[in-house]
């Protein structure tokens, strides 16, 4: 069999690459998105590889507003089946594109537990031609049509892997690295970077030699297992080539800017959003941090609106801060608390 070795089984027929196949025409690079920043330069040297989760990494919670998730973008007429489903919404990273990050100099891959809308979906087509684009990867995929093929956990034959179990993504990353090797691209483990929103997927990378980083640290979806997954997805500033394995807690967490857009007496508020009146106004296990003026809100940045109270994670209150039972209002630094339902003025 041309291009193969061995004799195989008598009578068996084998797949091979015939030399007279016409080369595929180069895939044109998509036009830059309107809000995309300038491309990062493509340096020479050892090749690098950036791999991403999809749901709540390249995407945000479906239908999220730009006020709730700055930089996000709702993609019209494309349905995203992840979690509870809804209109496809890109994270800040997904909307701006990878060219604005160090990954512009790298090859790309996907390792996701989801199925990106299923076989032949518009979501898969959109992701492959919009967020998943870099200068280096575009040149590679133009001459390697297999780079645009989606694989499943049962048969990895490309760099875009779907349906891979959470907690085991390091194995799929290894398989993608091996696939690139078969395509003539040998990427050192130290140049492999995985980014995802679920904490459970980051720790297992320890000891592999790969780099892994949790993202969406400043926005968590507390409607799903107390913030197990991200809410707004990856921000551009979170895509860094810092070596090592880093969860949100080890990074110290990203401090989200105080968001006052819901206005007074808001409800169903996310982290660092206000104005809340009590803990019931906050999603999940977030609590309402009571203020008299513009006191700092633990875990958030900015001053917000004078007198507005904001939802935050109770674990971010530093030791020594005034005690406040979860369901009471307290005057800061006095130890004086009011019964649930009262509001201080």
Tab-separated table of N, CA and C in Angstrom, residues 149-283:
chain	number	residue	atom	x	y	z
A	149	UNK	N	-11.667	19.567	11.391
A	149	UNK	CA	-12.581	18.448	11.667
A	149	UNK	C	-12.775	18.312	13.166
A	150	UNK	N	-14.009	18.037	13.584
A	150	UNK	CA	-14.310	17.853	15.001
A	150	UNK	C	-14.214	16.377	15.358
A	151	UNK	N	-13.516	16.080	16.440
A	151	UNK	CA	-13.387	14.706	16.940
A	151	UNK	C	-14.285	14.510	18.156
A	152	UNK	N	-14.555	13.256	18.487
A	152	UNK	CA	-15.270	12.921	19.713
A	152	UNK	C	-14.356	12.116	20.613
A	153	UNK	N	-14.779	11.945	21.848
A	153	UNK	CA	-13.943	11.237	22.822
A	153	UNK	C	-13.668	9.798	22.403
A	154	UNK	N	-14.517	9.231	21.548
A	154	UNK	CA	-14.333	7.838	21.143
A	154	UNK	C	-13.288	7.677	20.048
A	155	UNK	N	-12.971	8.775	19.347
A	155	UNK	CA	-11.998	8.690	18.256
A	155	UNK	C	-11.386	10.062	18.009
A	156	UNK	N	-10.211	10.307	18.604
A	156	UNK	CA	-9.545	11.593	18.419
A	156	UNK	C	-8.683	11.529	17.172
A	157	UNK	N	-9.083	12.276	16.139
A	157	UNK	CA	-8.339	12.299	14.885
A	157	UNK	C	-8.133	13.730	14.402
A	158	UNK	N	-8.177	14.667	15.352
A	158	UNK	CA	-7.935	16.072	15.021
A	158	UNK	C	-7.618	16.822	16.304
A	159	UNK	N	-7.538	18.135	16.189
A	159	UNK	CA	-7.205	18.982	17.338
A	159	UNK	C	-8.437	19.569	18.026
A	160	UNK	N	-9.632	19.270	17.521
A	160	UNK	CA	-10.878	19.804	18.080
A	160	UNK	C	-11.662	18.649	18.689
A	161	UNK	N	-11.608	18.522	20.012
A	161	UNK	CA	-12.138	17.350	20.706
A	161	UNK	C	-13.373	17.723	21.519
A	162	UNK	N	-14.457	16.993	21.315
A	162	UNK	CA	-15.713	17.235	22.021
A	162	UNK	C	-16.117	15.987	22.812
A	163	UNK	N	-16.982	16.193	23.813
A	163	UNK	CA	-17.509	15.072	24.583
A	163	UNK	C	-16.513	14.431	25.521
A	164	UNK	N	-15.467	15.171	25.899
A	164	UNK	CA	-14.445	14.584	26.777
A	164	UNK	C	-14.827	14.818	28.240
A	165	UNK	N	-14.738	13.790	29.091
A	165	UNK	CA	-15.203	13.924	30.485
A	165	UNK	C	-14.441	14.989	31.267
A	166	UNK	N	-15.170	15.713	32.108
A	166	UNK	CA	-14.533	16.667	33.008
A	166	UNK	C	-13.652	15.921	33.999
A	167	UNK	N	-12.574	16.549	34.402
A	167	UNK	CA	-11.636	15.934	35.328
A	167	UNK	C	-10.577	15.086	34.654
A	168	UNK	N	-10.704	14.887	33.328
A	168	UNK	CA	-9.743	14.050	32.607
A	168	UNK	C	-9.228	14.735	31.345
A	169	UNK	N	-9.359	16.032	31.288
A	169	UNK	CA	-9.022	16.738	30.047
A	169	UNK	C	-7.529	16.731	29.742
A	170	UNK	N	-6.718	16.477	30.757
A	170	UNK	CA	-5.285	16.416	30.503
A	170	UNK	C	-4.946	15.293	29.531
A	171	UNK	N	-5.750	14.214	29.547
A	171	UNK	CA	-5.489	13.092	28.635
A	171	UNK	C	-5.834	13.478	27.199
A	172	UNK	N	-6.903	14.228	27.021
A	172	UNK	CA	-7.265	14.679	25.678
A	172	UNK	C	-6.235	15.672	25.144
A	173	UNK	N	-5.710	16.519	26.026
A	173	UNK	CA	-4.671	17.453	25.613
A	173	UNK	C	-3.459	16.683	25.105
A	174	UNK	N	-3.086	15.622	25.808
A	174	UNK	CA	-1.973	14.778	25.354
A	174	UNK	C	-2.265	14.211	23.974
A	175	UNK	N	-3.501	13.768	23.746
A	175	UNK	CA	-3.866	13.198	22.448
A	175	UNK	C	-3.779	14.252	21.336
A	176	UNK	N	-4.162	15.491	21.646
A	176	UNK	CA	-4.072	16.562	20.647
A	176	UNK	C	-2.610	16.872	20.330
A	177	UNK	N	-1.766	16.912	21.359
A	177	UNK	CA	-0.334	17.137	21.148
A	177	UNK	C	0.229	16.032	20.246
A	178	UNK	N	-0.167	14.795	20.503
A	178	UNK	CA	0.302	13.674	19.680
A	178	UNK	C	-0.202	13.803	18.243
A	179	UNK	N	-1.444	14.288	18.072
A	179	UNK	CA	-1.983	14.471	16.726
A	179	UNK	C	-1.153	15.497	15.966
A	180	UNK	N	-0.821	16.592	16.622
A	180	UNK	CA	0.004	17.597	15.960
A	180	UNK	C	1.360	17.017	15.546
A	181	UNK	N	1.903	16.138	16.374
A	181	UNK	CA	3.179	15.501	16.029
A	181	UNK	C	3.066	14.727	14.725
A	182	UNK	N	1.942	14.036	14.537
A	182	UNK	CA	1.743	13.292	13.281
A	182	UNK	C	1.621	14.232	12.085
A	183	UNK	N	1.314	15.499	12.342
A	183	UNK	CA	1.198	16.483	11.271
A	183	UNK	C	2.495	17.271	11.075
A	184	UNK	N	3.552	16.838	11.781
A	184	UNK	CA	4.845	17.476	11.622
A	184	UNK	C	5.085	18.657	12.535
A	185	UNK	N	4.203	18.878	13.524
A	185	UNK	CA	4.362	19.981	14.470
A	185	UNK	C	4.620	19.389	15.857
A	186	UNK	N	5.830	19.529	16.332
A	186	UNK	CA	6.206	18.970	17.641
A	186	UNK	C	6.217	20.111	18.660
A	187	UNK	N	5.268	20.066	19.577
A	187	UNK	CA	5.126	21.132	20.574
A	187	UNK	C	5.640	20.627	21.923
A	188	UNK	N	6.632	21.278	22.516
A	188	UNK	CA	7.100	20.873	23.849
A	188	UNK	C	5.994	21.039	24.884
A	189	UNK	N	5.975	20.176	25.880
A	189	UNK	CA	4.941	20.244	26.920
A	189	UNK	C	4.909	21.615	27.580
A	190	UNK	N	6.066	22.229	27.733
A	190	UNK	CA	6.138	23.537	28.407
A	190	UNK	C	5.492	24.647	27.594
A	191	UNK	N	5.198	24.372	26.321
A	191	UNK	CA	4.578	25.364	25.445
A	191	UNK	C	3.103	25.063	25.190
A	192	UNK	N	2.549	24.144	25.961
A	192	UNK	CA	1.140	23.773	25.824
A	192	UNK	C	0.340	24.461	26.926
A	193	UNK	N	-0.717	25.195	26.555
A	193	UNK	CA	-1.507	25.964	27.518
A	193	UNK	C	-2.984	25.620	27.358
A	194	UNK	N	-3.597	25.144	28.441
A	194	UNK	CA	-5.035	24.849	28.445
A	194	UNK	C	-5.756	25.882	29.298
A	195	UNK	N	-6.921	26.341	28.812
A	195	UNK	CA	-7.728	27.320	29.535
A	195	UNK	C	-9.164	26.808	29.648
A	196	UNK	N	-9.698	26.799	30.874
A	196	UNK	CA	-11.063	26.345	31.088
A	196	UNK	C	-11.661	26.966	32.333
A	197	UNK	N	-12.991	26.909	32.443
A	197	UNK	CA	-13.675	27.601	33.540
A	197	UNK	C	-13.957	26.723	34.739
A	198	UNK	N	-13.830	25.409	34.613
A	198	UNK	CA	-14.193	24.504	35.715
A	198	UNK	C	-12.952	24.109	36.512
A	199	UNK	N	-13.009	24.340	37.828
A	199	UNK	CA	-11.871	24.067	38.696
A	199	UNK	C	-11.426	22.619	38.600
A	200	UNK	N	-12.380	21.702	38.491
A	200	UNK	CA	-12.067	20.273	38.493
A	200	UNK	C	-11.191	19.846	37.319
A	201	UNK	N	-11.145	20.683	36.284
A	201	UNK	CA	-10.350	20.330	35.109
A	201	UNK	C	-8.924	20.840	35.165
A	202	UNK	N	-8.603	21.672	36.144
A	202	UNK	CA	-7.288	22.305	36.175
A	202	UNK	C	-6.281	21.518	37.014
A	203	UNK	N	-6.662	21.148	38.223
A	203	UNK	CA	-5.751	20.443	39.121
A	203	UNK	C	-5.092	19.204	38.530
A	204	UNK	N	-5.840	18.366	37.785
A	204	UNK	CA	-5.241	17.147	37.243
A	204	UNK	C	-4.091	17.371	36.268
A	205	UNK	N	-3.874	18.614	35.827
A	205	UNK	CA	-2.747	18.881	34.932
A	205	UNK	C	-1.416	18.892	35.678
A	206	UNK	N	-1.467	18.961	37.004
A	206	UNK	CA	-0.232	18.971	37.786
A	206	UNK	C	0.578	17.707	37.498
A	207	UNK	N	1.846	17.877	37.219
A	207	UNK	CA	2.717	16.747	36.956
A	207	UNK	C	2.761	16.302	35.503
A	208	UNK	N	1.937	16.890	34.642
A	208	UNK	CA	1.931	16.500	33.231
A	208	UNK	C	2.980	17.239	32.410
A	209	UNK	N	3.462	18.366	32.949
A	209	UNK	CA	4.367	19.212	32.179
A	209	UNK	C	3.634	20.257	31.377
A	210	UNK	N	2.311	20.105	31.233
A	210	UNK	CA	1.493	21.087	30.531
A	210	UNK	C	1.141	22.251	31.467
A	211	UNK	N	0.780	23.367	30.884
A	211	UNK	CA	0.280	24.512	31.640
A	211	UNK	C	-1.244	24.530	31.572
A	212	UNK	N	-1.891	24.866	32.672
A	212	UNK	CA	-3.352	24.929	32.702
A	212	UNK	C	-3.779	26.086	33.589
A	213	UNK	N	-4.815	26.797	33.165
A	213	UNK	CA	-5.233	27.989	33.899
A	213	UNK	C	-6.748	28.098	33.910
A	214	UNK	N	-7.306	28.261	35.108
A	214	UNK	CA	-8.748	28.474	35.244
A	214	UNK	C	-9.077	29.915	34.892
A	215	UNK	N	-10.191	30.100	34.172
A	215	UNK	CA	-10.599	31.444	33.763
A	215	UNK	C	-12.028	31.711	34.248
A	216	UNK	N	-12.550	32.863	33.907
A	216	UNK	CA	-13.852	33.329	34.401
A	216	UNK	C	-13.841	33.407	35.926
A	217	UNK	N	-12.695	33.798	36.463
A	217	UNK	CA	-12.553	33.840	37.922
A	217	UNK	C	-13.399	34.933	38.563
A	218	UNK	N	-13.655	36.001	37.832
A	218	UNK	CA	-14.436	37.093	38.396
A	218	UNK	C	-15.924	36.963	38.179
A	219	UNK	N	-16.362	35.933	37.486
A	219	UNK	CA	-17.798	35.747	37.243
A	219	UNK	C	-18.118	34.259	37.254
A	220	UNK	N	-18.913	33.856	38.226
A	220	UNK	CA	-19.289	32.448	38.362
A	220	UNK	C	-20.806	32.327	38.296
A	221	UNK	N	-21.283	31.212	37.755
A	221	UNK	CA	-22.717	30.969	37.646
A	221	UNK	C	-23.185	30.197	38.880
A	222	UNK	N	-23.732	30.911	39.846
A	222	UNK	CA	-24.125	30.285	41.097
A	222	UNK	C	-25.458	29.550	40.993
A	223	UNK	N	-26.057	29.556	39.816
A	223	UNK	CA	-27.260	28.744	39.618
A	223	UNK	C	-26.901	27.303	39.287
A	224	UNK	N	-25.609	27.031	39.092
A	224	UNK	CA	-25.136	25.686	38.772
A	224	UNK	C	-24.126	25.261	39.827
A	225	UNK	N	-24.527	24.377	40.696
A	225	UNK	CA	-23.646	23.780	41.706
A	225	UNK	C	-22.796	24.823	42.428
A	226	UNK	N	-23.460	25.887	42.905
A	226	UNK	CA	-22.793	26.901	43.724
A	226	UNK	C	-21.552	27.482	43.054
A	227	UNK	N	-21.681	27.788	41.784
A	227	UNK	CA	-20.576	28.452	41.101
A	227	UNK	C	-19.541	27.509	40.531
A	228	UNK	N	-19.919	26.265	40.263
A	228	UNK	CA	-18.979	25.293	39.706
A	228	UNK	C	-18.458	25.740	38.340
A	229	UNK	N	-19.301	26.450	37.577
A	229	UNK	CA	-18.900	26.850	36.228
A	229	UNK	C	-18.837	28.371	36.128
A	230	UNK	N	-18.185	28.855	35.089
A	230	UNK	CA	-18.083	30.280	34.867
A	230	UNK	C	-19.411	30.864	34.409
A	231	UNK	N	-19.497	32.172	34.448
A	231	UNK	CA	-20.698	32.874	33.996
A	231	UNK	C	-20.410	33.639	32.704
A	232	UNK	N	-19.458	34.533	32.751
A	232	UNK	CA	-19.159	35.376	31.587
A	232	UNK	C	-18.079	34.792	30.689
A	233	UNK	N	-17.452	33.710	31.120
A	233	UNK	CA	-16.404	33.115	30.302
A	233	UNK	C	-15.083	33.859	30.415
A	234	UNK	N	-14.181	33.559	29.482
A	234	UNK	CA	-12.815	34.088	29.563
A	234	UNK	C	-12.739	35.552	29.180
A	235	UNK	N	-11.926	36.284	29.918
A	235	UNK	CA	-11.587	37.668	29.580
A	235	UNK	C	-10.213	37.665	28.918
A	236	UNK	N	-9.974	38.642	28.073
A	236	UNK	CA	-8.697	38.723	27.363
A	236	UNK	C	-7.516	38.713	28.328
A	237	UNK	N	-7.643	39.425	29.426
A	237	UNK	CA	-6.536	39.547	30.371
A	237	UNK	C	-6.190	38.232	31.057
A	238	UNK	N	-7.102	37.246	30.977
A	238	UNK	CA	-6.843	35.956	31.613
A	238	UNK	C	-6.044	35.002	30.723
A	239	UNK	N	-5.892	35.340	29.455
A	239	UNK	CA	-5.165	34.463	28.535
A	239	UNK	C	-3.706	34.887	28.519
A	240	UNK	N	-2.939	34.285	29.396
A	240	UNK	CA	-1.527	34.617	29.573
A	240	UNK	C	-0.697	33.348	29.450
A	241	UNK	N	0.585	33.526	29.113
A	241	UNK	CA	1.464	32.363	28.949
A	241	UNK	C	2.274	32.073	30.200
A	242	UNK	N	1.725	32.443	31.346
A	242	UNK	CA	2.383	32.161	32.631
A	242	UNK	C	2.493	30.649	32.822
A	243	UNK	N	3.678	30.135	33.097
A	243	UNK	CA	3.829	28.685	33.253
A	243	UNK	C	3.208	28.177	34.547
A	244	UNK	N	2.822	26.901	34.523
A	244	UNK	CA	2.297	26.257	35.721
A	244	UNK	C	0.818	25.941	35.623
A	245	UNK	N	0.293	25.464	36.749
A	245	UNK	CA	-1.120	25.086	36.865
A	245	UNK	C	-1.761	26.021	37.885
A	246	UNK	N	-2.787	26.767	37.480
A	246	UNK	CA	-3.340	27.803	38.353
A	246	UNK	C	-4.860	27.782	38.336
A	247	UNK	N	-5.453	27.518	39.498
A	247	UNK	CA	-6.895	27.671	39.662
A	247	UNK	C	-7.189	29.119	40.048
A	248	UNK	N	-8.465	29.470	40.096
A	248	UNK	CA	-8.820	30.836	40.482
A	248	UNK	C	-8.317	31.168	41.879
A	249	UNK	N	-8.444	30.227	42.790
A	249	UNK	CA	-8.029	30.495	44.170
A	249	UNK	C	-6.532	30.727	44.256
A	250	UNK	N	-5.753	29.988	43.483
A	250	UNK	CA	-4.302	30.172	43.537
A	250	UNK	C	-3.869	31.462	42.859
A	251	UNK	N	-4.733	31.988	41.958
A	251	UNK	CA	-4.435	33.256	41.304
A	251	UNK	C	-4.832	34.440	42.164
A	252	UNK	N	-5.569	34.171	43.244
A	252	UNK	CA	-6.071	35.251	44.075
A	252	UNK	C	-7.384	35.789	43.565
A	253	UNK	N	-7.864	35.202	42.479
A	253	UNK	CA	-9.158	35.609	41.946
A	253	UNK	C	-9.090	36.931	41.202
A	254	UNK	N	-9.875	37.041	40.165
A	254	UNK	CA	-9.968	38.309	39.440
A	254	UNK	C	-11.059	39.167	40.077
A	255	UNK	N	-10.739	40.394	40.412
A	255	UNK	CA	-11.721	41.277	41.032
A	255	UNK	C	-12.557	41.966	39.970
A	256	UNK	N	-13.844	41.712	40.002
A	256	UNK	CA	-14.763	42.304	39.041
A	256	UNK	C	-15.138	43.711	39.497
A	257	UNK	N	-15.290	44.616	38.555
A	257	UNK	CA	-15.693	45.995	38.857
A	257	UNK	C	-17.130	46.000	39.381
A	258	UNK	N	-17.392	46.826	40.397
A	258	UNK	CA	-18.747	46.951	40.918
A	258	UNK	C	-19.696	47.405	39.806
A	259	UNK	N	-20.827	46.713	39.688
A	259	UNK	CA	-21.803	46.983	38.630
A	259	UNK	C	-23.092	47.503	39.260
A	260	UNK	N	-23.407	48.779	39.004
A	260	UNK	CA	-24.592	49.406	39.595
A	260	UNK	C	-25.761	49.489	38.621
A	261	UNK	N	-25.605	48.877	37.430
A	261	UNK	CA	-26.624	49.025	36.390
A	261	UNK	C	-27.999	48.466	36.759
A	262	UNK	N	-28.105	47.427	37.622
A	262	UNK	CA	-29.457	46.969	37.976
A	262	UNK	C	-30.279	48.016	38.727
A	263	UNK	N	-29.626	49.011	39.328
A	263	UNK	CA	-30.341	50.071	40.030
A	263	UNK	C	-30.736	49.695	41.446
A	264	UNK	N	-31.497	50.571	42.098
A	264	UNK	CA	-31.896	50.329	43.487
A	264	UNK	C	-32.842	49.142	43.587
A	265	UNK	N	-32.695	48.403	44.686
A	265	UNK	CA	-33.572	47.282	45.022
A	265	UNK	C	-33.582	46.228	43.906
A	266	UNK	N	-32.379	45.883	43.430
A	266	UNK	CA	-32.271	44.878	42.379
A	266	UNK	C	-32.541	43.469	42.889
A	267	UNK	N	-32.781	42.553	41.981
A	267	UNK	CA	-33.008	41.147	42.321
A	267	UNK	C	-32.209	40.269	41.366
A	268	UNK	N	-31.988	39.019	41.786
A	268	UNK	CA	-31.257	38.043	40.965
A	268	UNK	C	-29.905	38.607	40.528
A	269	UNK	N	-29.190	39.164	41.486
A	269	UNK	CA	-27.937	39.848	41.201
A	269	UNK	C	-26.750	38.896	41.246
A	270	UNK	N	-25.797	39.113	40.338
A	270	UNK	CA	-24.568	38.344	40.319
A	270	UNK	C	-23.510	38.972	41.189
A	271	UNK	N	-22.319	38.388	41.131
A	271	UNK	CA	-21.227	38.873	41.962
A	271	UNK	C	-20.866	40.307	41.595
A	272	UNK	N	-20.684	41.148	42.616
A	272	UNK	CA	-20.304	42.555	42.495
A	272	UNK	C	-21.390	43.406	41.844
A	273	UNK	N	-22.644	42.929	41.844
A	273	UNK	CA	-23.756	43.718	41.321
A	273	UNK	C	-24.609	44.268	42.458
A	274	UNK	N	-25.191	45.432	42.256
A	274	UNK	CA	-26.064	46.051	43.242
A	274	UNK	C	-27.074	46.964	42.557
A	275	UNK	N	-28.024	47.397	43.262
A	275	UNK	CA	-28.116	47.497	44.707
A	275	UNK	C	-28.960	46.337	45.252
A	276	UNK	N	-28.440	45.621	46.249
A	276	UNK	CA	-29.204	44.564	46.910
A	276	UNK	C	-29.737	45.088	48.243
A	277	UNK	N	-30.843	44.502	48.688
A	277	UNK	CA	-31.413	44.854	49.989
A	277	UNK	C	-31.141	43.765	51.023
A	278	UNK	N	-31.077	42.521	50.566
A	278	UNK	CA	-30.766	41.405	51.459
A	278	UNK	C	-30.182	40.275	50.641
A	279	UNK	N	-29.811	39.206	51.317
A	279	UNK	CA	-29.139	38.085	50.651
A	279	UNK	C	-30.015	37.415	49.598
A	280	UNK	N	-31.333	37.475	49.767
A	280	UNK	CA	-32.229	36.851	48.794
A	280	UNK	C	-32.154	37.528	47.437
A	281	UNK	N	-31.643	38.752	47.392
A	281	UNK	CA	-31.495	39.451	46.116
A	281	UNK	C	-30.290	38.961	45.326
A	282	UNK	N	-29.430	38.160	45.977
A	282	UNK	CA	-28.188	37.689	45.361
A	282	UNK	C	-28.332	36.240	44.904
A	283	UNK	N	-27.691	35.910	43.809
A	283	UNK	CA	-27.756	34.553	43.271
A	283	UNK	C	-26.925	33.590	44.106
